[in-house]
XYZ file of C-alpha atoms in Angstrom:
611
model
C 0.014 -0.264 -0.038
C 1.153 3.247 -0.927
C 1.925 5.340 2.556
C 1.535 8.945 0.518
C -1.831 8.341 -2.001
C -4.618 6.388 -0.223
C -5.733 3.619 -2.617
C -9.300 3.240 -2.833
C -11.534 0.530 -4.347
C -15.347 1.570 -5.658
C -17.579 -1.255 -6.378
C -21.079 -1.174 -7.389
C -23.029 -4.290 -7.627
C -26.629 -5.417 -8.549
C -26.843 -8.283 -6.628
C -30.539 -8.929 -6.684
C -30.373 -12.484 -8.686
C -27.298 -13.948 -5.682
C -30.327 -13.875 -3.355
C -32.823 -15.998 -5.152
C -30.257 -18.685 -4.803
C -27.907 -18.400 -2.066
C -26.733 -21.644 -1.512
C -25.191 -21.845 -5.158
C -24.489 -18.050 -5.685
C -23.216 -16.579 -2.539
C -19.716 -18.741 -2.636
C -18.462 -18.139 -6.289
C -19.482 -14.638 -6.048
C -17.815 -13.501 -2.441
C -14.826 -15.511 -3.834
C -14.294 -13.163 -6.614
C -15.477 -10.082 -4.766
C -12.888 -10.790 -1.719
C -9.992 -11.847 -4.177
C -10.482 -8.195 -5.926
C -9.401 -6.545 -2.469
C -6.901 -9.123 -2.204
C -5.378 -8.432 -5.174
C -5.591 -4.612 -5.214
C -4.747 -4.213 -1.578
C -6.666 -0.868 -0.944
C -6.513 1.114 2.053
C -10.282 1.951 2.322
C -12.970 -0.070 0.419
C -16.536 1.350 -0.866
C -19.099 -1.803 -1.853
C -22.620 0.165 -3.191
C -25.101 -2.944 -3.691
C -28.827 -2.638 -5.027
C -31.352 -5.286 -5.029
C -30.348 -6.539 -1.585
C -32.805 -8.923 -0.655
C -33.446 -10.081 -4.257
C -36.285 -8.985 -6.344
C -38.318 -11.239 -3.668
C -37.240 -9.360 -1.164
C -40.449 -10.348 1.174
C -38.490 -14.080 1.444
C -34.878 -13.208 0.841
C -34.194 -10.441 2.998
C -33.241 -13.066 5.650
C -30.159 -14.342 3.386
C -28.860 -10.782 3.940
C -27.840 -11.705 7.504
C -25.374 -14.429 6.395
C -24.312 -12.157 3.448
C -22.985 -9.385 5.675
C -21.644 -11.834 8.201
C -19.397 -13.669 5.648
C -17.929 -10.902 4.749
C -17.256 -9.186 8.135
C -15.850 -12.718 9.290
C -13.598 -13.010 5.736
C -9.944 -13.292 6.214
C -8.774 -10.447 3.485
C -10.989 -8.436 5.960
C -9.170 -8.959 9.077
C -7.080 -5.977 9.125
C -10.031 -3.627 8.144
C -10.547 -2.649 11.792
C -13.124 -0.317 11.167
C -16.665 -0.629 8.970
C -20.054 0.818 8.279
C -22.926 -0.901 6.624
C -26.034 0.872 5.706
C -28.867 -2.077 4.569
C -31.953 -0.507 3.657
C -34.534 -3.507 4.272
C -37.273 -2.612 5.434
C -40.069 -3.201 2.704
C -42.964 -2.735 5.512
C -41.778 0.883 4.995
C -43.127 1.144 1.341
C -42.916 4.707 1.115
C -39.146 4.697 1.533
C -37.565 1.581 0.775
C -34.882 1.425 -1.579
C -33.233 -2.318 -1.168
C -29.502 -0.115 -1.408
C -26.929 -1.186 0.705
C -23.508 0.550 1.171
C -20.919 -1.158 2.977
C -17.125 0.747 3.811
C -14.358 -1.088 5.267
C -11.173 1.303 6.313
C -7.695 -0.676 6.671
C -6.156 -0.332 9.829
C -3.009 1.603 8.147
C -5.494 4.341 7.669
C -5.009 7.060 10.471
C -7.760 9.263 10.342
C -11.889 8.431 9.394
C -14.114 10.246 9.659
C -18.225 10.445 8.494
C -20.822 12.738 8.418
C -23.811 13.782 10.654
C -25.976 15.402 7.688
C -28.319 16.261 10.842
C -25.691 18.105 13.221
C -23.903 19.252 10.175
C -20.114 17.876 11.723
C -17.827 15.048 10.613
C -17.881 11.959 13.851
C -14.806 9.834 14.274
C -15.237 6.107 12.872
C -14.563 3.634 15.747
C -14.622 -0.236 15.113
C -17.425 -1.977 13.007
C -21.349 -1.258 12.809
C -23.859 -2.650 11.143
C -27.225 -0.335 10.360
C -29.928 -2.431 9.467
C -33.677 -3.008 8.578
C -35.419 0.519 9.152
C -32.920 3.069 8.991
C -34.446 6.320 8.214
C -33.215 7.812 11.439
C -29.597 7.126 11.030
C -28.048 10.784 10.876
C -24.556 9.665 8.962
C -26.753 8.817 5.695
C -28.786 10.834 3.455
C -31.632 8.753 1.692
C -34.135 9.209 -0.422
C -36.388 7.458 -2.990
C -37.440 8.857 -6.237
C -40.745 10.666 -6.582
C -43.575 8.242 -8.302
C -44.263 10.505 -11.029
C -40.820 9.940 -12.396
C -41.721 6.781 -13.499
C -45.480 6.969 -14.518
C -45.658 3.714 -15.902
C -45.012 1.792 -13.244
C -47.150 1.788 -9.633
C -44.669 1.304 -7.351
C -40.518 0.774 -7.108
C -37.386 0.566 -5.146
C -35.454 3.111 -7.170
C -33.139 6.068 -4.969
C -30.177 6.809 -3.776
C -28.047 6.397 -0.779
C -25.256 9.266 -0.071
C -22.306 9.177 2.682
C -19.609 11.505 3.151
C -16.086 11.066 4.137
C -12.736 12.282 5.693
C -9.891 10.165 4.939
C -6.746 11.975 5.927
C -8.269 15.436 5.745
C -9.449 14.059 1.779
C -13.184 15.168 1.983
C -15.922 13.348 -0.663
C -19.418 12.398 -1.122
C -19.967 8.311 -1.934
C -23.494 8.178 -3.699
C -25.301 4.442 -4.416
C -28.103 4.850 -7.093
C -30.844 3.160 -8.269
C -32.520 4.124 -11.790
C -35.459 2.729 -14.004
C -35.132 -0.098 -15.943
C -36.719 -0.716 -19.423
C -39.652 -2.408 -19.117
C -40.220 -3.442 -22.935
C -38.013 -3.906 -25.751
C -40.196 -2.938 -27.869
C -41.455 -0.062 -26.543
C -37.626 0.911 -26.088
C -37.073 0.142 -29.647
C -40.059 3.091 -30.874
C -38.033 6.002 -30.255
C -34.579 7.516 -30.053
C -33.595 8.306 -27.151
C -36.423 6.076 -25.786
C -39.212 6.525 -23.074
C -37.457 4.954 -20.160
C -34.177 6.881 -21.159
C -36.034 10.049 -20.122
C -37.440 8.674 -16.195
C -33.882 8.071 -15.849
C -32.463 11.416 -16.974
C -34.905 12.949 -14.994
C -34.200 11.380 -11.921
C -30.654 11.481 -12.135
C -30.765 15.586 -12.834
C -32.992 15.474 -10.361
C -30.575 14.221 -7.970
C -27.808 16.222 -8.944
C -29.517 19.624 -8.542
C -30.408 17.990 -5.017
C -27.283 17.850 -4.050
C -26.305 21.548 -5.832
C -28.926 23.036 -3.769
C -28.563 21.828 -0.085
C -27.148 23.405 2.563
C -24.030 21.179 2.806
C -20.757 22.491 1.709
C -19.868 21.285 -1.640
C -17.555 18.527 -2.051
C -15.735 16.058 -4.061
C -18.359 13.217 -5.479
C -18.110 9.786 -6.797
C -21.316 8.387 -7.419
C -21.588 4.581 -8.637
C -24.380 2.011 -8.944
C -26.310 0.889 -10.778
C -27.878 3.697 -13.707
C -29.303 1.288 -15.686
C -27.977 2.782 -18.473
C -28.924 0.915 -22.223
C -27.874 1.024 -25.448
C -29.952 3.103 -27.972
C -31.905 0.450 -29.024
C -34.293 2.075 -31.991
C -30.454 3.259 -33.855
C -28.803 -0.138 -32.999
C -31.804 -2.388 -34.562
C -31.692 -0.224 -37.628
C -27.871 -0.406 -37.812
C -28.293 -4.324 -37.264
C -30.807 -4.983 -39.570
C -30.191 -2.613 -42.612
C -30.342 -5.439 -44.912
C -33.339 -7.313 -43.877
C -37.344 -7.535 -43.905
C -39.234 -7.581 -41.247
C -42.463 -9.313 -39.816
C -44.386 -8.423 -36.727
C -47.098 -10.658 -34.637
C -49.791 -8.690 -32.428
C -50.390 -10.085 -29.118
C -53.223 -8.919 -26.753
C -54.934 -5.555 -27.866
C -53.370 -6.205 -31.383
C -50.392 -4.715 -29.411
C -46.983 -5.715 -31.273
C -45.783 -8.651 -29.120
C -42.415 -9.890 -31.441
C -40.501 -8.674 -34.607
C -38.546 -11.428 -36.373
C -35.569 -9.499 -39.089
C -34.487 -11.785 -41.621
C -31.924 -11.630 -44.507
C -33.245 -10.568 -47.921
C -33.566 -13.301 -49.922
C -32.443 -16.662 -47.876
C -34.919 -15.806 -45.375
C -32.337 -16.522 -42.296
C -33.140 -15.104 -38.854
C -30.934 -12.178 -38.265
C -32.489 -10.909 -35.158
C -35.684 -11.200 -32.855
C -37.173 -8.821 -30.344
C -40.139 -9.015 -27.685
C -40.692 -7.076 -24.646
C -38.463 -9.642 -22.732
C -36.340 -11.218 -25.716
C -33.778 -9.782 -27.373
C -31.616 -12.277 -29.608
C -29.223 -11.450 -32.155
C -28.846 -15.225 -32.802
C -25.601 -16.678 -33.659
C -23.567 -13.128 -33.755
C -24.873 -12.541 -30.117
C -21.955 -13.347 -28.203
C -19.702 -11.818 -30.734
C -20.882 -8.691 -30.695
C -21.191 -7.552 -27.359
C -17.774 -9.247 -26.356
C -15.946 -8.362 -29.481
C -17.189 -5.018 -30.579
C -17.381 -2.609 -27.771
C -15.637 -0.136 -29.324
C -18.077 -0.010 -32.360
C -21.029 -0.607 -29.299
C -20.470 2.518 -27.526
C -21.163 4.790 -30.518
C -25.003 3.797 -28.998
C -23.854 4.235 -25.321
C -25.341 7.906 -25.336
C -27.550 8.226 -21.796
C -24.231 9.914 -20.326
C -24.227 12.823 -22.483
C -26.715 14.866 -20.695
C -24.837 14.923 -17.935
C -21.070 15.844 -19.263
C -21.159 19.501 -17.994
C -21.375 17.990 -14.253
C -19.988 14.427 -14.284
C -17.038 12.296 -16.180
C -16.253 8.817 -16.676
C -13.000 6.626 -16.903
C -12.760 4.606 -20.176
C -14.734 1.392 -20.536
C -12.951 -1.112 -22.263
C -14.754 -4.321 -20.919
C -18.096 -5.730 -21.802
C -21.461 -4.659 -20.646
C -22.156 -5.280 -17.709
C -25.538 -7.003 -18.116
C -27.503 -9.434 -18.616
C -25.688 -12.118 -18.591
C -26.550 -15.520 -17.264
C -27.919 -16.165 -13.961
C -26.355 -20.559 -14.806
C -23.984 -20.974 -12.125
C -22.001 -22.792 -14.496
C -21.908 -20.586 -16.767
C -20.145 -17.117 -16.595
C -19.313 -15.562 -19.610
C -22.766 -15.859 -21.781
C -25.410 -13.547 -21.818
C -29.336 -13.805 -21.296
C -31.520 -12.900 -24.607
C -33.948 -11.173 -22.733
C -32.532 -7.655 -22.892
C -29.748 -5.739 -25.021
C -26.698 -6.085 -23.271
C -25.758 -2.590 -21.918
C -23.171 -0.632 -19.366
C -26.171 -0.700 -16.625
C -23.411 -0.556 -13.486
C -21.515 2.532 -13.764
C -19.183 4.656 -11.704
C -19.179 8.449 -12.215
C -17.301 11.097 -10.627
C -18.253 15.104 -10.596
C -15.481 17.027 -12.198
C -13.791 18.403 -8.752
C -13.069 14.750 -8.079
C -10.677 14.941 -10.772
C -8.965 17.472 -8.241
C -8.320 15.105 -5.466
C -7.136 11.820 -7.753
C -3.528 11.288 -8.239
C -2.641 9.030 -11.317
C 0.222 8.702 -13.246
C 0.238 5.820 -15.988
C 3.167 3.930 -14.592
C 1.808 3.297 -10.897
C -1.100 5.110 -10.265
C -3.260 4.465 -13.099
C -6.500 4.118 -12.179
C -8.292 0.679 -13.249
C -11.728 0.467 -14.491
C -13.453 -2.976 -14.698
C -15.281 -5.854 -14.086
C -15.363 -8.284 -11.228
C -15.825 -12.248 -11.778
C -15.138 -12.051 -15.916
C -15.346 -15.732 -16.066
C -17.638 -16.334 -13.367
C -21.422 -16.547 -12.752
C -21.996 -13.331 -10.843
C -25.453 -13.234 -11.140
C -27.150 -11.199 -14.207
C -25.209 -8.089 -13.487
C -21.308 -8.030 -13.180
C -20.278 -5.901 -10.253
C -18.093 -2.886 -12.065
C -15.052 -1.668 -9.937
C -12.669 1.512 -10.046
C -9.449 1.224 -8.570
C -8.005 4.807 -7.840
C -5.520 6.892 -5.456
C -6.765 9.629 -3.595
C -4.506 12.875 -2.673
C -3.864 13.638 0.816
C -4.941 16.929 2.533
C -7.304 17.946 -0.375
C -11.405 19.007 0.284
C -12.875 21.565 2.077
C -12.572 20.575 5.693
C -15.657 21.507 7.663
C -14.600 23.637 10.448
C -16.392 21.452 12.744
C -14.534 18.480 12.403
C -14.098 16.450 15.374
C -10.283 16.058 16.325
C -9.156 12.689 16.281
C -6.502 11.526 19.178
C -3.857 9.090 19.246
C -5.730 6.915 21.786
C -6.047 2.770 21.268
C -8.885 2.065 18.435
C -11.777 0.536 19.675
C -12.512 -3.102 18.399
C -16.076 -3.313 19.132
C -18.743 -4.778 16.786
C -21.853 -2.650 16.940
C -25.490 -3.484 15.040
C -28.148 -0.469 15.091
C -26.192 1.176 18.200
C -25.847 -1.722 20.339
C -22.943 -3.396 21.293
C -22.766 -6.964 20.736
C -20.019 -9.377 22.476
C -19.571 -12.668 20.588
C -16.443 -14.334 19.537
C -17.303 -15.399 16.765
C -19.526 -13.708 14.518
C -21.687 -16.747 12.834
C -23.561 -16.924 16.055
C -25.285 -13.440 15.698
C -27.892 -12.618 13.732
C -28.021 -9.107 12.645
C -31.742 -8.756 11.912
C -32.223 -9.276 16.001
C -31.144 -6.253 16.248
C -33.166 -4.615 13.522
C -36.423 -2.801 14.068
C -39.347 -2.564 10.693
C -42.036 0.081 10.371
C -44.327 -2.564 10.348
C -43.335 -5.893 12.049
C -46.573 -7.371 11.715
C -46.686 -7.168 7.842
C -42.907 -9.531 7.503
C -43.277 -12.486 6.169
C -43.843 -15.545 8.271
C -40.516 -16.942 8.000
C -38.440 -13.843 8.261
C -40.397 -12.640 11.598
C -39.680 -16.346 13.332
C -36.029 -15.915 12.590
C -35.777 -12.678 14.738
C -35.603 -13.303 18.642
C -37.960 -11.593 20.792
C -37.593 -8.590 22.456
C -39.367 -7.347 25.931
C -41.127 -3.971 26.163
C -38.146 -1.973 26.888
C -36.618 -3.603 23.775
C -34.001 -5.871 25.643
C -33.645 -9.496 23.423
C -34.939 -12.318 25.117
C -32.295 -15.176 25.167
C -33.248 -18.122 23.017
C -33.440 -20.403 26.247
C -36.271 -18.298 27.862
C -38.192 -18.671 24.510
C -41.686 -20.439 25.806
C -41.451 -24.184 24.746
C -44.251 -24.633 21.407
C -46.908 -26.162 21.781
C -47.076 -29.530 21.003
C -50.160 -30.389 19.119
C -51.219 -33.923 17.804
C -50.049 -35.183 13.984
C -52.642 -35.495 11.366
C -53.790 -38.741 10.475
C -53.713 -39.116 6.374
C -57.397 -39.596 6.287
C -57.962 -36.304 8.143
C -55.163 -34.427 5.425
C -57.158 -35.995 2.701
C -60.021 -34.755 4.195
C -59.402 -31.286 4.816
C -57.693 -31.145 1.099
C -61.059 -32.214 -0.686
C -62.916 -29.435 1.464
C -60.619 -27.059 0.821
C -60.436 -27.720 -3.300
C -64.388 -27.798 -3.132
C -64.457 -24.302 -1.633
C -62.124 -22.970 -3.666
C -63.827 -24.629 -6.969
C -66.841 -21.903 -6.276
C -64.543 -19.126 -4.563
C -64.052 -15.750 -6.746
C -60.130 -15.764 -7.830
C -58.833 -12.548 -6.167
C -55.257 -12.103 -8.207
C -52.287 -11.212 -6.155
C -49.405 -8.925 -6.962
C -45.826 -9.035 -6.434
C -44.142 -5.757 -5.067
C -41.445 -6.000 -7.458
C -40.577 -2.754 -9.056
C -39.187 -4.541 -12.395
C -41.398 -5.835 -14.743
C -38.897 -8.645 -15.565
C -40.502 -10.731 -12.632
C -43.140 -11.329 -14.398
C -44.044 -13.107 -17.180
C -45.715 -11.411 -20.152
C -49.248 -13.192 -19.465
C -49.357 -12.037 -16.047
C -48.327 -8.690 -16.537
C -50.459 -7.811 -19.410
C -53.458 -9.246 -17.243
C -51.990 -7.041 -14.663
C -52.305 -3.925 -16.211
C -55.801 -4.769 -17.698
C -56.998 -5.079 -13.779
C -55.521 -1.686 -13.059
C -57.266 -0.015 -15.608
C -60.723 -1.903 -15.010
C -62.504 0.174 -12.230
C -63.305 -1.129 -8.797
C -66.882 -2.079 -9.141
C -67.236 -5.124 -6.880
C -66.234 -5.095 -3.030
C -63.962 -7.873 -2.803
C -63.161 -10.034 0.475
C -60.159 -9.622 2.333
C -58.656 -13.214 2.589
C -55.499 -11.930 4.556
C -57.257 -11.730 7.863
C -60.518 -14.013 7.662
C -60.012 -17.890 8.617
C -62.762 -21.076 7.686
C -64.843 -22.028 10.470
C -67.215 -24.783 10.589
C -71.011 -24.331 10.654
C -73.700 -26.295 9.539
C -76.025 -23.546 8.431
C -75.185 -22.123 5.066
C -76.922 -19.577 2.542
C -75.205 -19.074 -1.085
C -76.340 -15.936 -3.309
C -76.730 -16.508 -6.763
C -74.960 -13.634 -8.726
C -76.425 -13.459 -12.190
C -73.528 -11.421 -14.342
C -73.767 -10.597 -17.595
C -71.623 -12.397 -20.552
C -69.105 -10.061 -21.432
C -68.021 -9.432 -25.312
C -64.531 -7.613 -26.051
C -66.930 -4.708 -27.266
C -68.725 -4.433 -24.574
C -68.279 -1.765 -22.180
C -68.387 -3.691 -18.855
C -66.355 -6.623 -20.451
C -63.415 -6.004 -17.907
C -65.516 -4.624 -14.696
C -65.652 -8.270 -13.322
C -62.572 -9.680 -11.989
C -63.415 -12.796 -13.829
C -63.094 -12.071 -17.543
C -64.508 -13.828 -20.145
C -68.093 -15.408 -20.617
C -69.618 -16.033 -17.625
C -73.644 -16.911 -17.036
C -73.644 -16.968 -13.425
C -72.030 -18.235 -10.771
C -71.755 -18.698 -6.872
C -70.639 -16.454 -4.794
C -70.893 -14.605 -1.558
C -72.855 -11.067 -1.832
C -71.177 -8.363 0.340
C -73.510 -5.289 1.757
C -71.977 -2.551 3.144
C -71.413 -3.732 6.131
C -68.241 -5.968 6.125
C -67.283 -6.265 9.771
C -66.101 -9.655 11.379
C -69.081 -9.901 13.542
C -72.070 -8.789 10.948
C -74.000 -11.871 9.896
C -73.523 -10.748 5.841
C -69.545 -10.405 6.628
C -67.296 -11.957 4.229
C -66.134 -14.350 7.463
C -69.754 -15.251 7.940
C -70.460 -15.866 4.554
C -67.122 -18.334 4.082
C -67.973 -20.158 7.433
C -71.682 -20.738 5.479
C -69.211 -21.890 2.340
C -67.654 -24.459 4.881
C -70.551 -26.063 5.911
C -71.840 -26.705 2.488
C -68.810 -28.228 1.975
C -68.727 -30.388 5.146
C -72.351 -31.155 4.632
C -71.807 -32.505 1.363
C -68.280 -34.473 2.107
C -69.662 -35.811 5.296
C -66.378 -34.123 7.535
C -64.246 -31.185 8.077
C -61.857 -30.191 10.121
C -62.210 -26.966 12.273
C -58.860 -25.967 11.737
C -58.922 -25.847 8.028
C -58.092 -22.239 6.912
C -58.180 -20.768 3.298
C -55.038 -19.100 2.302
């Protein structure tokens, strides 16, 4: 390590897909990540993650615990005695949740390290290792925001936003900003114009962020901005170049919208390119195009252009970082779902050039991919290795003075000191706070230790033993299944939509159906199935509801949650009174329905619950 100039390693990684299969993906991902640190020997490591917990974060968020603990316990980071880990994991606070994770590690050779308190407007000394997880809205040493909904009207919900920290290392002050911008929802829509409407969404959000920093009350310091910008190649112009001597054939899908375009060579009808909403296949030339023609492709990488006066970037000499295969045995192929692009970037403000030291021989910045030959998920992490000059930046007068006292080698989680010889024994979520803990999925909620009224963790040894229940016989279970099956056949279907911000999480049919339902006026009162359990009741009365036959041209065709031609079906009728105690409430109607099924089947268990 250079004693005069501070070696810094910046990494951006969209980790969403590795949380889908943690048992297979964590090990190779962490090996490549830690190997990069071991090779470059930085004094300061900044890892910015997006989609922490994965696309299905409700069920996968619990795996963040193992991911972070493995990093903290690694041999490669033993000499990094100070760390700050920010994990925005509280998906129950939907209006604030960004799924961003900022992880910072400081080597023991660095003498002076301070982090900025955005509330007190001063720097504070960094000591020991601290993990800040769950709901981190009240943490003062970070600034976080979710982008306004009107920035992306095509989506009803999103996790996109930014998370900023400010550092002082050896009197060199700078901002580190983790950012996640909006994706391209459809290749068909993206190719219709140059630039695409998605480009406009990203440009608006990024400009909003930069102007926010320029206009805030804090001192203006050099900034390094790195994350998943979701920058895409200009698909409109690229496709025109790739298909100059071809003919095209379009396939129409629902509502006569284009669902597929096939380009074939003139004369021999050989398929050259196929484009779908979630498909981009250049067929036998796909890998060669995106791995071996980087300089040619760069002419279509134009989304940085509007920000040239504010930001700059080191030369890109690596292949597009997205979308790589998620097959753990394939680390070099692209998925044929999207046009490969440089989504993951590390940008710097022009003032940052004044604090970066470089010479062509010893301190040349290194900008590349991590895990070029290894499966790292659909996004390959991107890193920038550079050196910072000491004593530069605008030193805040309120900077707290550091002393030469021995450093505290402690671990704290959300402000609580943790004493443990083995970090693997700790669950960081035991110390986390969630805005609506009751909304956590049961598997995640039960993995977190209980607290007393004063907030103290209850030891596992003091937890009450779970109540033992008699194991049901096969015949009893089979009878319950038959009963529930009968109920479900008669009960109206209720569509449940996943909360993920990425439309790539849905199949085309599911997304189209959801879009139709979103546009349909909600005229029927629908039962709340989340709070109702079925109870056995011998009395039953069903209401027969007549529904006019729906046709594509009918104004009422989409008003029903069940599309198609349905003339009559059995369904409980719900009057305005919806309280659980009402004789006409959903719970009462469900009890009646179970009673009818019980009478028909001859037996039913009172613990049968409709999920």
